[in-house]
Amino acid sequence: MRKSLDFLLAAVTAFCALVAVALLVGLVAVIAQRGGPAVNWGFLTEQIRLVGAAGGIFWNLVGTLILLSSALTVCLPLAIGLALVERVWLQREGPRRLLRTLLYTLNGVPGIVFGIFGFVVFVQWCGWGKSWLSGGLVLALMIIPTVAVSLMERLKAVPKKYVEAAAGLGLNRAQIVWAVLLPQAWGGVVTGSLLGLARAAGEVAPIMFTATIFAGATLPKGIKESPVLSLPYHIFILAQDSFDPSVGSKLWGAALVLLALVLFLSVIALPSRLKLHEEANV
């Protein structure tokens, strides 16, 4: 009886895994088949023309990279600080659990809520208007939980004997953080950052309210009223006119480039993530 149940469980698990893999492969195959013909050097290096029916996505790609880099710049110190507070400075389990719960809750907040928050606070209250900085700050708020939780898990895996040895040598808490914990846990920062960027790269709602327009922007010239173009918003607008064959081709091409960017970030993060799980199980 037990062997039958084990076999049934293994069969169901294998079936679910195959379905997930088939869906992923099918998604990539469809986007690659429809978008592949549109992607060439000109598509990647030219600017948009004729309301998306001609030209390329150069400034959309540049704008996306600007938003992601600004989000990561803001996110990293905040996420590292939260993780260190949770693992080093909070000694009681109650406050630690509360902080983790808040981060998990923030990680589940829909992107549209972040977009509205950014619109009210950064666009209106701060008076920045649609700006790359507004969008970068909103995306930073979105990915802070991902980076912080990843670093927390990595800090848990640091052997206690390292910390005890450092304390025995006379190092104070701050010195232990800089000399022992952060070097050992840096893989968690890299993994969380890449996974957070992979999530932020595909978000439309947060940036459509705060940072991006469809056409007419190049490099930002300041902070206030300095919007950028972006791939997710470009795809969102073109999808509303996808019955036009010329627009549809550009739509699928942009989707393929965005998918490639997200998959690239996810694949780079995979080795560090697997290493983290292996060390956590030792």
Short mmCIF file of C-alpha atoms in Angstrom, two decimals:
data_model
loop_
_atom_site.label_atom_id
_atom_site.label_comp_id
_atom_site.label_asym_id
_atom_site.label_seq_id
_atom_site.Cartn_x
_atom_site.Cartn_y
_atom_site.Cartn_z
CA MET A 1 0.00 0.00 0.00
CA ARG A 2 2.78 2.38 0.93
CA LYS A 3 4.64 1.64 -2.31
CA SER A 4 1.48 2.35 -4.30
CA LEU A 5 1.03 5.70 -2.56
CA ASP A 6 4.69 6.58 -3.12
CA PHE A 7 4.38 5.71 -6.81
CA LEU A 8 1.17 7.74 -7.14
CA LEU A 9 2.74 10.75 -5.43
CA ALA A 10 5.82 10.50 -7.65
CA ALA A 11 3.65 10.23 -10.77
CA VAL A 12 1.53 13.26 -9.82
CA THR A 13 4.66 15.28 -8.99
CA ALA A 14 6.30 14.35 -12.29
CA PHE A 15 3.12 15.21 -14.20
CA CYS A 16 2.88 18.64 -12.56
CA ALA A 17 6.56 19.30 -13.30
CA LEU A 18 6.10 18.29 -16.95
CA VAL A 19 3.07 20.57 -17.29
CA ALA A 20 5.02 23.51 -15.84
CA VAL A 21 7.98 22.87 -18.15
CA ALA A 22 5.68 22.44 -21.16
CA LEU A 23 3.93 25.73 -20.44
CA LEU A 24 7.25 27.56 -20.12
CA VAL A 25 8.65 26.02 -23.29
CA GLY A 26 5.42 26.74 -25.14
CA LEU A 27 5.42 30.37 -24.02
CA VAL A 28 9.02 30.89 -25.10
CA ALA A 29 8.45 29.07 -28.40
CA VAL A 30 5.38 31.12 -29.35
CA ILE A 31 7.04 34.45 -28.52
CA ALA A 32 10.26 33.44 -30.29
CA GLN A 33 8.38 32.22 -33.39
CA ARG A 34 6.34 35.42 -33.71
CA GLY A 35 8.91 37.91 -32.50
CA GLY A 36 12.07 36.42 -33.97
CA PRO A 37 11.59 37.80 -37.51
CA ALA A 38 11.27 41.35 -36.16
CA VAL A 39 14.43 41.28 -34.05
CA ASN A 40 17.53 42.45 -35.89
CA TRP A 41 20.29 45.00 -35.42
CA GLY A 42 18.14 47.85 -36.69
CA PHE A 43 15.30 46.91 -34.36
CA LEU A 44 17.66 47.10 -31.38
CA THR A 45 19.45 50.32 -32.39
CA GLU A 46 16.76 52.51 -33.98
CA GLN A 47 14.21 54.70 -32.24
CA ILE A 48 10.47 54.29 -32.52
CA ARG A 49 8.73 55.74 -35.60
CA LEU A 50 5.16 55.91 -36.92
CA VAL A 51 3.60 55.22 -33.52
CA GLY A 52 5.36 51.90 -33.19
CA ALA A 53 4.68 50.62 -36.70
CA ALA A 54 8.29 51.28 -37.75
CA GLY A 55 11.68 51.81 -36.20
CA GLY A 56 13.04 49.99 -33.19
CA ILE A 57 13.20 49.91 -29.41
CA PHE A 58 16.59 51.45 -28.66
CA TRP A 59 15.36 54.17 -26.31
CA ASN A 60 12.83 51.79 -24.77
CA LEU A 61 15.65 49.42 -23.89
CA VAL A 62 17.82 52.26 -22.58
CA GLY A 63 14.94 53.60 -20.47
CA THR A 64 14.29 50.16 -19.00
CA LEU A 65 17.95 49.83 -18.03
CA ILE A 66 17.89 53.32 -16.46
CA LEU A 67 14.87 52.40 -14.35
CA LEU A 68 16.37 49.08 -13.27
CA SER A 69 19.77 50.56 -12.38
CA SER A 70 18.22 53.41 -10.38
CA ALA A 71 15.94 50.94 -8.57
CA LEU A 72 18.88 48.71 -7.67
CA THR A 73 20.97 51.67 -6.48
CA VAL A 74 18.23 52.72 -4.05
CA CYS A 75 17.23 49.19 -3.06
CA LEU A 76 20.60 47.67 -2.15
CA PRO A 77 21.54 49.74 0.94
CA LEU A 78 17.98 49.58 2.31
CA ALA A 79 17.65 45.82 1.78
CA ILE A 80 21.08 45.10 3.26
CA GLY A 81 20.23 47.27 6.26
CA LEU A 82 16.93 45.47 6.86
CA ALA A 83 18.56 42.05 6.60
CA LEU A 84 21.32 43.00 9.04
CA VAL A 85 18.82 44.46 11.50
CA GLU A 86 16.80 41.22 11.40
CA ARG A 87 19.77 38.85 11.78
CA VAL A 88 22.19 40.88 13.93
CA TRP A 89 20.54 43.66 15.91
CA LEU A 90 17.14 42.10 16.68
CA GLN A 91 17.85 39.51 19.36
CA ARG A 92 14.27 38.46 20.16
CA GLU A 93 12.28 36.19 17.85
CA GLY A 94 9.09 38.27 18.10
CA PRO A 95 10.46 41.41 16.39
CA ARG A 96 12.28 39.24 13.87
CA ARG A 97 9.08 37.43 12.93
CA LEU A 98 7.23 40.75 12.66
CA LEU A 99 9.84 42.19 10.29
CA ARG A 100 9.81 39.06 8.10
CA THR A 101 6.00 39.14 8.00
CA LEU A 102 6.04 42.77 6.89
CA LEU A 103 8.53 41.98 4.13
CA TYR A 104 6.53 38.98 2.90
CA THR A 105 3.38 41.12 2.90
CA LEU A 106 5.11 43.92 0.98
CA ASN A 107 6.36 41.37 -1.53
CA GLY A 108 2.77 40.37 -2.27
CA VAL A 109 1.41 43.88 -2.83
CA PRO A 110 0.16 44.29 -6.44
CA GLY A 111 2.17 46.52 -8.73
CA ILE A 112 -0.81 48.81 -9.34
CA VAL A 113 -0.79 49.75 -5.64
CA PHE A 114 2.88 50.71 -5.83
CA GLY A 115 2.08 52.73 -8.94
CA ILE A 116 -0.69 54.69 -7.23
CA PHE A 117 1.52 55.26 -4.18
CA GLY A 118 4.34 56.55 -6.38
CA PHE A 119 1.96 58.79 -8.32
CA VAL A 120 0.61 60.40 -5.15
CA VAL A 121 3.93 60.72 -3.29
CA PHE A 122 6.60 61.28 -5.95
CA VAL A 123 4.69 62.68 -8.93
CA GLN A 124 2.23 64.94 -7.08
CA TRP A 125 3.44 65.55 -3.52
CA CYS A 126 7.17 65.85 -4.35
CA GLY A 127 6.32 67.66 -7.59
CA TRP A 128 8.65 65.59 -9.76
CA GLY A 129 6.04 64.75 -12.38
CA LYS A 130 6.67 61.72 -14.54
CA SER A 131 10.36 61.06 -14.00
CA TRP A 132 12.88 58.25 -14.18
CA LEU A 133 13.65 58.83 -10.50
CA SER A 134 10.00 58.45 -9.49
CA GLY A 135 9.83 55.17 -11.37
CA GLY A 136 13.15 53.98 -9.98
CA LEU A 137 12.04 54.65 -6.41
CA VAL A 138 8.76 52.80 -6.92
CA LEU A 139 10.53 49.79 -8.42
CA ALA A 140 13.04 49.90 -5.55
CA LEU A 141 10.19 49.62 -3.05
CA MET A 142 8.90 46.60 -4.96
CA ILE A 143 12.17 44.65 -4.96
CA ILE A 144 13.41 45.49 -1.45
CA PRO A 145 11.61 42.44 0.06
CA THR A 146 13.10 40.07 -2.51
CA VAL A 147 16.66 41.25 -1.89
CA ALA A 148 16.27 41.51 1.89
CA VAL A 149 14.72 38.05 2.32
CA SER A 150 17.38 36.47 0.10
CA LEU A 151 20.13 38.06 2.21
CA MET A 152 18.40 37.00 5.44
CA GLU A 153 18.40 33.38 4.30
CA ARG A 154 22.06 33.64 3.36
CA LEU A 155 22.96 35.16 6.72
CA LYS A 156 21.25 32.23 8.43
CA ALA A 157 23.60 29.87 6.58
CA VAL A 158 26.76 31.57 7.89
CA PRO A 159 28.30 29.15 10.43
CA LYS A 160 28.03 30.41 14.00
CA LYS A 161 31.64 29.40 14.63
CA TYR A 162 32.78 32.18 12.27
CA VAL A 163 30.94 34.80 14.31
CA GLU A 164 32.13 33.30 17.60
CA ALA A 165 35.73 33.22 16.40
CA ALA A 166 35.53 36.87 15.32
CA ALA A 167 34.04 37.84 18.68
CA GLY A 168 36.81 35.91 20.43
CA LEU A 169 39.36 38.01 18.56
CA GLY A 170 37.82 41.14 20.04
CA LEU A 171 35.80 42.38 17.06
CA ASN A 172 32.69 44.38 17.91
CA ARG A 173 29.34 43.84 16.23
CA ALA A 174 29.92 46.32 13.40
CA GLN A 175 33.35 44.84 12.65
CA ILE A 176 31.87 41.33 12.57
CA VAL A 177 29.29 42.52 10.04
CA TRP A 178 31.90 44.02 7.71
CA ALA A 179 34.61 41.38 8.13
CA VAL A 180 32.58 38.17 8.45
CA LEU A 181 28.86 38.34 7.69
CA LEU A 182 28.72 40.47 4.54
CA PRO A 183 31.58 38.69 2.72
CA GLN A 184 30.02 35.31 3.52
CA ALA A 185 26.50 36.42 2.58
CA TRP A 186 27.27 38.42 -0.56
CA GLY A 187 25.88 35.64 -2.75
CA GLY A 188 22.47 36.28 -1.23
CA VAL A 189 22.69 39.94 -2.22
CA VAL A 190 23.54 39.01 -5.81
CA THR A 191 20.79 36.40 -6.03
CA GLY A 192 18.12 38.64 -4.53
CA SER A 193 19.15 41.58 -6.70
CA LEU A 194 18.94 39.60 -9.92
CA LEU A 195 15.59 38.04 -9.02
CA GLY A 196 14.24 41.43 -7.98
CA LEU A 197 15.40 43.02 -11.23
CA ALA A 198 13.82 40.17 -13.19
CA ARG A 199 10.51 40.97 -11.52
CA ALA A 200 10.82 44.73 -11.93
CA ALA A 201 11.78 44.45 -15.61
CA GLY A 202 8.32 43.23 -16.57
CA GLU A 203 6.22 45.58 -14.45
CA VAL A 204 3.92 48.02 -16.25
CA ALA A 205 1.57 49.46 -13.63
CA PRO A 206 4.17 51.07 -11.32
CA ILE A 207 5.97 52.92 -14.11
CA MET A 208 3.01 53.92 -16.28
CA PHE A 209 1.86 56.23 -13.48
CA THR A 210 5.27 57.55 -12.51
CA ALA A 211 8.02 57.30 -15.10
CA THR A 212 7.28 56.34 -18.68
CA ILE A 213 5.62 57.64 -21.82
CA PHE A 214 5.11 55.97 -25.19
CA ALA A 215 7.30 58.14 -27.45
CA GLY A 216 9.34 61.33 -27.57
CA ALA A 217 11.84 60.73 -24.75
CA THR A 218 15.54 59.95 -24.95
CA LEU A 219 18.03 60.39 -22.11
CA PRO A 220 16.67 62.21 -19.03
CA LYS A 221 17.96 65.74 -18.61
CA GLY A 222 17.13 66.17 -14.95
CA ILE A 223 14.92 64.87 -12.17
CA LYS A 224 11.65 66.76 -12.60
CA GLU A 225 9.48 66.00 -15.62
CA SER A 226 12.10 63.67 -17.11
CA PRO A 227 10.22 60.58 -18.29
CA VAL A 228 11.82 57.71 -20.15
CA LEU A 229 10.60 55.08 -22.57
CA SER A 230 10.33 51.48 -21.39
CA LEU A 231 9.77 48.06 -22.91
CA PRO A 232 6.82 46.95 -20.72
CA TYR A 233 4.81 50.10 -21.39
CA HIS A 234 5.74 49.97 -25.08
CA ILE A 235 4.36 46.42 -25.28
CA PHE A 236 1.24 47.44 -23.35
CA ILE A 237 0.42 50.25 -25.80
CA LEU A 238 1.19 48.24 -28.93
CA ALA A 239 -0.98 45.37 -27.69
CA GLN A 240 -4.02 47.64 -27.95
CA ASP A 241 -3.40 47.96 -31.70
CA SER A 242 -2.09 44.44 -32.30
CA PHE A 243 -4.47 43.72 -35.22
CA ASP A 244 -2.30 45.92 -37.45
CA PRO A 245 0.27 43.48 -38.96
CA SER A 246 3.13 45.99 -38.89
CA VAL A 247 2.43 46.89 -35.26
CA GLY A 248 1.91 43.24 -34.31
CA SER A 249 5.36 42.31 -35.59
CA LYS A 250 7.00 45.06 -33.52
CA LEU A 251 4.91 44.02 -30.51
CA TRP A 252 6.13 40.43 -30.59
CA GLY A 253 9.70 41.55 -31.21
CA ALA A 254 9.64 43.82 -28.15
CA ALA A 255 8.08 41.01 -26.09
CA LEU A 256 10.88 38.66 -27.16
CA VAL A 257 13.57 41.14 -26.14
CA LEU A 258 11.91 41.71 -22.75
CA LEU A 259 11.54 37.96 -22.21
CA ALA A 260 15.21 37.46 -23.08
CA LEU A 261 16.19 40.13 -20.52
CA VAL A 262 14.10 38.53 -17.77
CA LEU A 263 15.35 35.01 -18.55
CA PHE A 264 18.93 36.28 -18.62
CA LEU A 265 18.62 37.77 -15.13
CA SER A 266 16.89 34.64 -13.80
CA VAL A 267 19.46 32.24 -15.27
CA ILE A 268 22.37 34.27 -13.87
CA ALA A 269 20.77 34.10 -10.41
CA LEU A 270 20.23 30.32 -10.58
CA PRO A 271 23.75 29.10 -9.58
CA SER A 272 23.86 31.36 -6.52
CA ARG A 273 20.37 30.28 -5.54
CA LEU A 274 21.21 26.57 -5.81
CA LYS A 275 24.39 27.10 -3.79
CA LEU A 276 22.38 28.90 -1.12
CA HIS A 277 19.94 25.98 -0.81
CA GLU A 278 22.81 23.47 -0.63
CA GLU A 279 24.55 25.38 2.15
CA ALA A 280 21.27 25.83 4.03
CA ASN A 281 20.73 22.06 4.02
CA VAL A 282 24.22 21.20 5.27
#
